[in-house]
PDB file of C-alpha atoms in Angstrom:
ATOM      1  CA  MET A   1      93.935  13.256 153.116  1.00 56.00           C
ATOM      2  CA  THR A   2      91.065  10.861 153.788  1.00 90.00           C
ATOM      3  CA  THR A   3      91.980   7.176 153.791  1.00 95.00           C
ATOM      4  CA  LEU A   4      90.092   4.492 151.874  1.00 96.00           C
ATOM      5  CA  ALA A   5      91.761   1.525 153.589  1.00 98.00           C
ATOM      6  CA  SER A   6      93.794   1.110 156.743  1.00 97.00           C
ATOM      7  CA  VAL A   7      95.859  -1.649 158.351  1.00 98.00           C
ATOM      8  CA  ARG A   8      97.017  -1.403 161.961  1.00 98.00           C
ATOM      9  CA  GLY A   9      99.377  -3.668 163.901  1.00 98.00           C
ATOM     10  CA  LEU A  10      98.603  -6.562 161.603  1.00 97.00           C
ATOM     11  CA  SER A  11     100.381  -9.906 161.521  1.00 98.00           C
ATOM     12  CA  PHE A  12      99.158 -13.013 159.705  1.00 98.00           C
ATOM     13  CA  TRP A  13     100.200 -16.663 159.636  1.00 97.00           C
ATOM     14  CA  TYR A  14      98.972 -19.098 156.978  1.00 97.00           C
ATOM     15  CA  PRO A  15      97.845 -22.490 158.335  1.00 97.00           C
ATOM     16  CA  HIS A  16     100.786 -24.570 159.593  1.00 94.00           C
ATOM     17  CA  ALA A  17     103.288 -21.787 158.755  1.00 94.00           C
ATOM     18  CA  ASP A  18     106.249 -21.388 161.101  1.00 93.00           C
ATOM     19  CA  ARG A  19     106.640 -17.679 160.382  1.00 95.00           C
ATOM     20  CA  PRO A  20     104.203 -14.880 159.559  1.00 97.00           C
ATOM     21  CA  ALA A  21     103.462 -13.852 155.972  1.00 97.00           C
ATOM     22  CA  LEU A  22     102.827 -10.347 157.319  1.00 97.00           C
ATOM     23  CA  ARG A  23     104.414  -8.929 160.473  1.00 97.00           C
ATOM     24  CA  ASP A  24     103.396  -5.746 162.335  1.00 97.00           C
ATOM     25  CA  VAL A  25     102.025  -3.971 159.249  1.00 97.00           C
ATOM     26  CA  ASP A  26     100.731  -0.410 159.512  1.00 98.00           C
ATOM     27  CA  LEU A  27      99.491   1.153 156.290  1.00 97.00           C
ATOM     28  CA  ASP A  28      97.000   3.758 155.100  1.00 97.00           C
ATOM     29  CA  VAL A  29      95.701   3.898 151.528  1.00 98.00           C
ATOM     30  CA  ARG A  30      94.713   7.433 150.600  1.00 96.00           C
ATOM     31  CA  ILE A  31      91.792   8.239 148.343  1.00 95.00           C
ATOM     32  CA  GLY A  32      92.785   8.680 144.700  1.00 94.00           C
ATOM     33  CA  GLU A  33      96.409   7.629 145.043  1.00 95.00           C
ATOM     34  CA  LEU A  34      98.469   5.003 143.228  1.00 95.00           C
ATOM     35  CA  LEU A  35     100.298   3.154 145.987  1.00 96.00           C
ATOM     36  CA  VAL A  36     102.957   0.656 144.919  1.00 96.00           C
ATOM     37  CA  LEU A  37     103.848  -2.302 147.134  1.00 95.00           C
ATOM     38  CA  CYS A  38     107.418  -3.402 146.510  1.00 91.00           C
ATOM     39  CA  GLY A  39     109.751  -5.995 147.984  1.00 88.00           C
ATOM     40  CA  PRO A  40     111.128  -9.484 147.345  1.00 88.00           C
ATOM     41  CA  SER A  41     109.093 -12.486 146.235  1.00 86.00           C
ATOM     42  CA  GLY A  42     107.510 -14.052 149.288  1.00 88.00           C
ATOM     43  CA  GLY A  43     107.587 -10.737 151.124  1.00 91.00           C
ATOM     44  CA  GLY A  44     103.808 -10.621 151.670  1.00 95.00           C
ATOM     45  CA  LYS A  45     102.630  -8.282 148.899  1.00 95.00           C
ATOM     46  CA  SER A  46     100.040 -10.702 147.497  1.00 95.00           C
ATOM     47  CA  THR A  47      98.890 -11.629 150.991  1.00 97.00           C
ATOM     48  CA  LEU A  48      98.267  -7.966 151.822  1.00 97.00           C
ATOM     49  CA  LEU A  49      96.214  -7.481 148.652  1.00 97.00           C
ATOM     50  CA  ARG A  50      94.176 -10.602 149.388  1.00 97.00           C
ATOM     51  CA  LEU A  51      93.638  -9.332 152.907  1.00 98.00           C
ATOM     52  CA  LEU A  52      92.150  -6.068 151.601  1.00 98.00           C
ATOM     53  CA  GLN A  53      89.786  -8.085 149.384  1.00 96.00           C
ATOM     54  CA  GLY A  54      88.723 -10.352 152.264  1.00 96.00           C
ATOM     55  CA  ILE A  55      90.199 -13.553 150.860  1.00 96.00           C
ATOM     56  CA  VAL A  56      92.778 -13.642 153.674  1.00 96.00           C
ATOM     57  CA  PRO A  57      91.951 -14.968 156.211  1.00 96.00           C
ATOM     58  CA  GLN A  58      88.339 -15.789 155.389  1.00 96.00           C
ATOM     59  CA  ARG A  59      89.055 -18.242 152.573  1.00 95.00           C
ATOM     60  CA  SER A  60      92.700 -19.035 153.232  1.00 96.00           C
ATOM     61  CA  GLY A  61      92.393 -19.812 156.923  1.00 96.00           C
ATOM     62  CA  GLY A  62      95.233 -18.941 159.244  1.00 96.00           C
ATOM     63  CA  ASP A  63      95.807 -16.777 162.305  1.00 97.00           C
ATOM     64  CA  LEU A  64      95.556 -12.992 162.303  1.00 97.00           C
ATOM     65  CA  VAL A  65      96.119 -10.284 164.872  1.00 97.00           C
ATOM     66  CA  GLY A  66      95.519  -6.580 164.323  1.00 97.00           C
ATOM     67  CA  GLU A  67      92.936  -4.600 162.376  1.00 97.00           C
ATOM     68  CA  ALA A  68      92.228  -3.949 158.704  1.00 98.00           C
ATOM     69  CA  THR A  69      89.458  -1.978 157.025  1.00 97.00           C
ATOM     70  CA  ALA A  70      88.515  -0.979 153.489  1.00 97.00           C
ATOM     71  CA  LEU A  71      85.626   1.311 152.573  1.00 96.00           C
ATOM     72  CA  ASP A  72      84.773   1.467 156.290  1.00 95.00           C
ATOM     73  CA  ARG A  73      84.335  -2.317 156.442  1.00 97.00           C
ATOM     74  CA  ASP A  74      86.282  -4.837 158.508  1.00 97.00           C
ATOM     75  CA  VAL A  75      87.941  -6.879 155.762  1.00 97.00           C
ATOM     76  CA  THR A  76      88.661  -9.746 158.150  1.00 96.00           C
ATOM     77  CA  ARG A  77      84.920 -10.321 158.636  1.00 95.00           C
ATOM     78  CA  THR A  78      83.135  -8.859 155.602  1.00 97.00           C
ATOM     79  CA  PRO A  79      82.665 -11.561 152.914  1.00 96.00           C
ATOM     80  CA  PRO A  80      84.736 -11.015 149.736  1.00 94.00           C
ATOM     81  CA  HIS A  81      81.605 -10.811 147.582  1.00 91.00           C
ATOM     82  CA  ALA A  82      80.243  -8.054 149.824  1.00 94.00           C
ATOM     83  CA  LEU A  83      83.522  -6.152 149.558  1.00 95.00           C
ATOM     84  CA  ALA A  84      83.400  -6.553 145.774  1.00 92.00           C
ATOM     85  CA  ALA A  85      79.856  -5.204 145.688  1.00 90.00           C
ATOM     86  CA  ALA A  86      80.974  -2.239 147.816  1.00 94.00           C
ATOM     87  CA  GLY A  87      83.803  -1.394 145.417  1.00 94.00           C
ATOM     88  CA  VAL A  88      86.910  -3.468 146.223  1.00 96.00           C
ATOM     89  CA  THR A  89      88.263  -5.356 143.189  1.00 94.00           C
ATOM     90  CA  LEU A  90      91.344  -7.585 142.967  1.00 94.00           C
ATOM     91  CA  LEU A  91      93.098  -8.354 139.674  1.00 91.00           C
ATOM     92  CA  TYR A  92      95.518 -11.294 139.612  1.00 84.00           C
ATOM     93  CA  GLN A  93      98.809 -11.486 137.731  1.00 80.00           C
ATOM     94  CA  ASN A  94      97.893 -14.360 135.372  1.00 78.00           C
ATOM     95  CA  PRO A  95      94.720 -13.587 133.400  1.00 76.00           C
ATOM     96  CA  LEU A  96      94.261 -17.223 132.372  1.00 76.00           C
ATOM     97  CA  GLU A  97      93.667 -18.128 136.023  1.00 78.00           C
ATOM     98  CA  SER A  98      90.809 -15.655 136.381  1.00 81.00           C
ATOM     99  CA  PHE A  99      88.878 -16.084 133.122  1.00 90.00           C
ATOM    100  CA  VAL A 100      85.399 -17.547 133.508  1.00 91.00           C
ATOM    101  CA  ALA A 101      84.161 -17.122 129.917  1.00 94.00           C
ATOM    102  CA  GLU A 102      85.385 -17.787 126.377  1.00 94.00           C
ATOM    103  CA  ARG A 103      84.408 -14.505 124.716  1.00 97.00           C
ATOM    104  CA  VAL A 104      85.662 -11.029 125.607  1.00 97.00           C
ATOM    105  CA  SER A 105      82.252  -9.418 126.162  1.00 97.00           C
ATOM    106  CA  ASP A 106      81.051 -12.300 128.333  1.00 97.00           C
ATOM    107  CA  GLU A 107      84.165 -12.062 130.506  1.00 97.00           C
ATOM    108  CA  VAL A 108      83.774  -8.315 131.049  1.00 97.00           C
ATOM    109  CA  ALA A 109      80.046  -8.713 131.719  1.00 97.00           C
ATOM    110  CA  PHE A 110      80.465 -11.452 134.319  1.00 95.00           C
ATOM    111  CA  GLY A 111      81.098  -9.143 137.281  1.00 93.00           C
ATOM    112  CA  PRO A 112      78.204  -6.749 136.631  1.00 94.00           C
ATOM    113  CA  GLU A 113      75.931  -9.752 136.016  1.00 95.00           C
ATOM    114  CA  SER A 114      76.876 -11.177 139.400  1.00 91.00           C
ATOM    115  CA  LEU A 115      75.764  -7.883 140.957  1.00 88.00           C
ATOM    116  CA  GLY A 116      72.317  -8.364 139.422  1.00 91.00           C
ATOM    117  CA  LEU A 117      72.418  -5.224 137.283  1.00 92.00           C
ATOM    118  CA  ALA A 118      69.944  -4.582 134.473  1.00 96.00           C
ATOM    119  CA  ARG A 119      70.909  -5.845 131.028  1.00 96.00           C
ATOM    120  CA  ALA A 120      71.170  -2.344 129.550  1.00 97.00           C
ATOM    121  CA  GLU A 121      73.437  -1.242 132.406  1.00 97.00           C
ATOM    122  CA  ILE A 122      75.653  -4.290 131.931  1.00 97.00           C
ATOM    123  CA  ALA A 123      75.982  -3.620 128.193  1.00 97.00           C
ATOM    124  CA  ALA A 124      76.883   0.021 128.843  1.00 97.00           C
ATOM    125  CA  ARG A 125      79.535  -0.965 131.372  1.00 96.00           C
ATOM    126  CA  VAL A 126      81.060  -3.502 128.981  1.00 97.00           C
ATOM    127  CA  ARG A 127      81.327  -0.905 126.213  1.00 96.00           C
ATOM    128  CA  GLU A 128      82.789   1.695 128.570  1.00 95.00           C
ATOM    129  CA  ALA A 129      85.332  -0.684 130.105  1.00 95.00           C
ATOM    130  CA  LEU A 130      86.550  -2.005 126.745  1.00 96.00           C
ATOM    131  CA  ALA A 131      86.945   1.565 125.501  1.00 95.00           C
ATOM    132  CA  ASP A 132      88.910   2.467 128.638  1.00 92.00           C
ATOM    133  CA  VAL A 133      91.504  -0.231 127.888  1.00 93.00           C
ATOM    134  CA  GLY A 134      91.653   0.338 124.128  1.00 93.00           C
ATOM    135  CA  LEU A 135      89.769  -2.807 123.106  1.00 95.00           C
ATOM    136  CA  GLU A 136      86.898  -1.329 121.127  1.00 94.00           C
ATOM    137  CA  GLY A 137      85.853  -3.886 118.528  1.00 94.00           C
ATOM    138  CA  PHE A 138      87.101  -6.849 120.601  1.00 97.00           C
ATOM    139  CA  ALA A 139      83.762  -7.764 122.211  1.00 96.00           C
ATOM    140  CA  ALA A 140      83.095 -10.842 120.061  1.00 96.00           C
ATOM    141  CA  ARG A 141      86.656 -12.162 120.083  1.00 97.00           C
ATOM    142  CA  GLN A 142      87.707 -15.405 121.744  1.00 97.00           C
ATOM    143  CA  LEU A 143      89.962 -14.911 124.764  1.00 95.00           C
ATOM    144  CA  SER A 144      92.167 -17.800 123.686  1.00 93.00           C
ATOM    145  CA  ALA A 145      92.996 -15.980 120.435  1.00 95.00           C
ATOM    146  CA  LEU A 146      94.322 -12.850 122.158  1.00 94.00           C
ATOM    147  CA  SER A 147      97.920 -11.990 122.974  1.00 92.00           C
ATOM    148  CA  GLY A 148      99.093 -11.927 126.589  1.00 89.00           C
ATOM    149  CA  GLY A 149      98.908  -8.145 126.662  1.00 90.00           C
ATOM    150  CA  GLU A 150      95.382  -8.158 125.224  1.00 93.00           C
ATOM    151  CA  GLN A 151      94.284 -10.772 127.744  1.00 93.00           C
ATOM    152  CA  GLN A 152      95.558  -8.626 130.590  1.00 90.00           C
ATOM    153  CA  ARG A 153      93.646  -5.669 129.152  1.00 93.00           C
ATOM    154  CA  VAL A 154      90.496  -7.808 129.230  1.00 95.00           C
ATOM    155  CA  THR A 155      91.045  -8.625 132.910  1.00 93.00           C
ATOM    156  CA  LEU A 156      91.515  -4.923 133.594  1.00 93.00           C
ATOM    157  CA  ALA A 157      88.322  -4.144 131.670  1.00 95.00           C
ATOM    158  CA  ALA A 158      86.474  -6.795 133.695  1.00 95.00           C
ATOM    159  CA  ALA A 159      87.674  -5.129 136.877  1.00 93.00           C
ATOM    160  CA  LEU A 160      86.707  -1.662 135.656  1.00 94.00           C
ATOM    161  CA  ALA A 161      83.227  -2.875 134.688  1.00 95.00           C
ATOM    162  CA  LEU A 162      82.613  -3.272 138.415  1.00 94.00           C
ATOM    163  CA  ARG A 163      83.469   0.435 138.813  1.00 94.00           C
ATOM    164  CA  PRO A 164      85.713  -0.157 141.808  1.00 95.00           C
ATOM    165  CA  ARG A 165      86.597   2.506 144.313  1.00 96.00           C
ATOM    166  CA  LEU A 166      89.641   0.484 145.406  1.00 97.00           C
ATOM    167  CA  LEU A 167      91.463  -1.457 142.671  1.00 97.00           C
ATOM    168  CA  LEU A 168      94.047  -3.991 143.847  1.00 97.00           C
ATOM    169  CA  LEU A 169      96.551  -5.248 141.244  1.00 95.00           C
ATOM    170  CA  ASP A 170      98.828  -8.212 141.968  1.00 94.00           C
ATOM    171  CA  GLU A 171     101.820  -7.883 139.605  1.00 91.00           C
ATOM    172  CA  PRO A 172      99.700  -7.446 136.446  1.00 89.00           C
ATOM    173  CA  THR A 173     102.820  -7.208 134.244  1.00 87.00           C
ATOM    174  CA  ALA A 174     104.505 -10.392 135.507  1.00 85.00           C
ATOM    175  CA  HIS A 175     103.782 -12.408 132.341  1.00 84.00           C
ATOM    176  CA  LEU A 176     104.259  -9.593 129.829  1.00 86.00           C
ATOM    177  CA  ASP A 177     107.168  -8.310 127.762  1.00 88.00           C
ATOM    178  CA  GLU A 178     108.515  -4.851 128.501  1.00 88.00           C
ATOM    179  CA  ALA A 179     106.432  -3.006 125.895  1.00 89.00           C
ATOM    180  CA  SER A 180     103.185  -4.707 126.934  1.00 87.00           C
ATOM    181  CA  ALA A 181     103.991  -4.117 130.601  1.00 87.00           C
ATOM    182  CA  ILE A 182     104.513  -0.381 130.039  1.00 89.00           C
ATOM    183  CA  ALA A 183     101.227  -0.215 128.117  1.00 89.00           C
ATOM    184  CA  ILE A 184      99.326  -1.861 130.988  1.00 88.00           C
ATOM    185  CA  LEU A 185     100.892   0.440 133.585  1.00 90.00           C
ATOM    186  CA  ASP A 186     100.023   3.462 131.423  1.00 90.00           C
ATOM    187  CA  LEU A 187      96.420   2.244 131.228  1.00 89.00           C
ATOM    188  CA  VAL A 188      96.199   1.753 134.975  1.00 90.00           C
ATOM    189  CA  ASP A 189      97.524   5.247 135.611  1.00 91.00           C
ATOM    190  CA  HIS A 190      95.246   6.791 132.989  1.00 89.00           C
ATOM    191  CA  VAL A 191      92.131   5.082 134.325  1.00 87.00           C
ATOM    192  CA  ARG A 192      93.060   6.025 137.870  1.00 90.00           C
ATOM    193  CA  ARG A 193      93.295   9.690 136.924  1.00 90.00           C
ATOM    194  CA  VAL A 194      90.171   9.747 134.735  1.00 89.00           C
ATOM    195  CA  ARG A 195      87.927   7.724 137.036  1.00 90.00           C
ATOM    196  CA  GLY A 196      89.398   8.789 140.351  1.00 91.00           C
ATOM    197  CA  THR A 197      89.966   5.162 141.311  1.00 94.00           C
ATOM    198  CA  THR A 198      92.317   4.408 144.184  1.00 96.00           C
ATOM    199  CA  VAL A 199      94.942   1.835 143.140  1.00 97.00           C
ATOM    200  CA  VAL A 200      97.208  -0.415 145.194  1.00 97.00           C
ATOM    201  CA  LEU A 201      99.698  -2.126 142.885  1.00 96.00           C
ATOM    202  CA  ALA A 202     102.188  -4.883 143.744  1.00 95.00           C
ATOM    203  CA  GLU A 203     104.947  -4.655 141.152  1.00 88.00           C
ATOM    204  CA  HIS A 204     108.550  -5.720 140.545  1.00 83.00           C
ATOM    205  CA  ARG A 205     109.221  -3.355 137.612  1.00 82.00           C
ATOM    206  CA  LEU A 206     109.929  -0.384 139.837  1.00 85.00           C
ATOM    207  CA  GLY A 207     111.736   1.533 137.102  1.00 83.00           C
ATOM    208  CA  ALA A 208     108.575   1.491 135.034  1.00 82.00           C
ATOM    209  CA  VAL A 209     106.107   2.239 137.789  1.00 87.00           C
ATOM    210  CA  ALA A 210     107.990   4.695 140.037  1.00 85.00           C
ATOM    211  CA  ALA A 211     107.244   7.750 137.887  1.00 85.00           C
ATOM    212  CA  ARG A 212     103.516   6.942 137.995  1.00 89.00           C
ATOM    213  CA  ALA A 213     103.291   6.213 141.725  1.00 93.00           C
ATOM    214  CA  ASP A 214     102.266   8.627 144.434  1.00 94.00           C
ATOM    215  CA  ARG A 215     103.963   6.479 147.081  1.00 94.00           C
ATOM    216  CA  LEU A 216     106.010   3.304 147.472  1.00 94.00           C
ATOM    217  CA  ALA A 217     105.567   0.992 150.455  1.00 94.00           C
TER     218      ALA A 217
END
């Protein structure tokens, strides 16, 4: 199966760290799969996701050895905004930390706007993304008035509006109750199958996600 991202012999140290956050990592991400990263807190899952989006080491600093590519681009040298434009999108675990707008539609539109798309295209993507996550009719709502589960759906919609080829999710259920967490994981799996998006998901709720995953790493 063709790979969408690949890491080879990779180790990474954050600035002033006395031990590596990642050590001798080899990993292939196959097109169309849902790959789950599991392991203890502090084990390097978030660092690996940030590496694939170009944030590590370009914005974090630190020392890196080895190779890493996504969408045929060297993620250690390609700027994060260029990776995002090419189709790599990272969704963080706490939606409140990523919101840049006050209204749902403005939040979902922000990414496509940053790509310089036409207004009609942006509007179509916002409608499509909100429908994908079951938030039809929420466009005019204030983000602050939504539940935690609804806020996480908005962040997922914002990611989908970019139409990513590689969607990276950093523990998206961490701040949700069990029912809301299951709903988000169901949405991720559904969108992956419908859109053909490749998903790498860092997650602690392995009981909930194992049945949906193609592989665990």
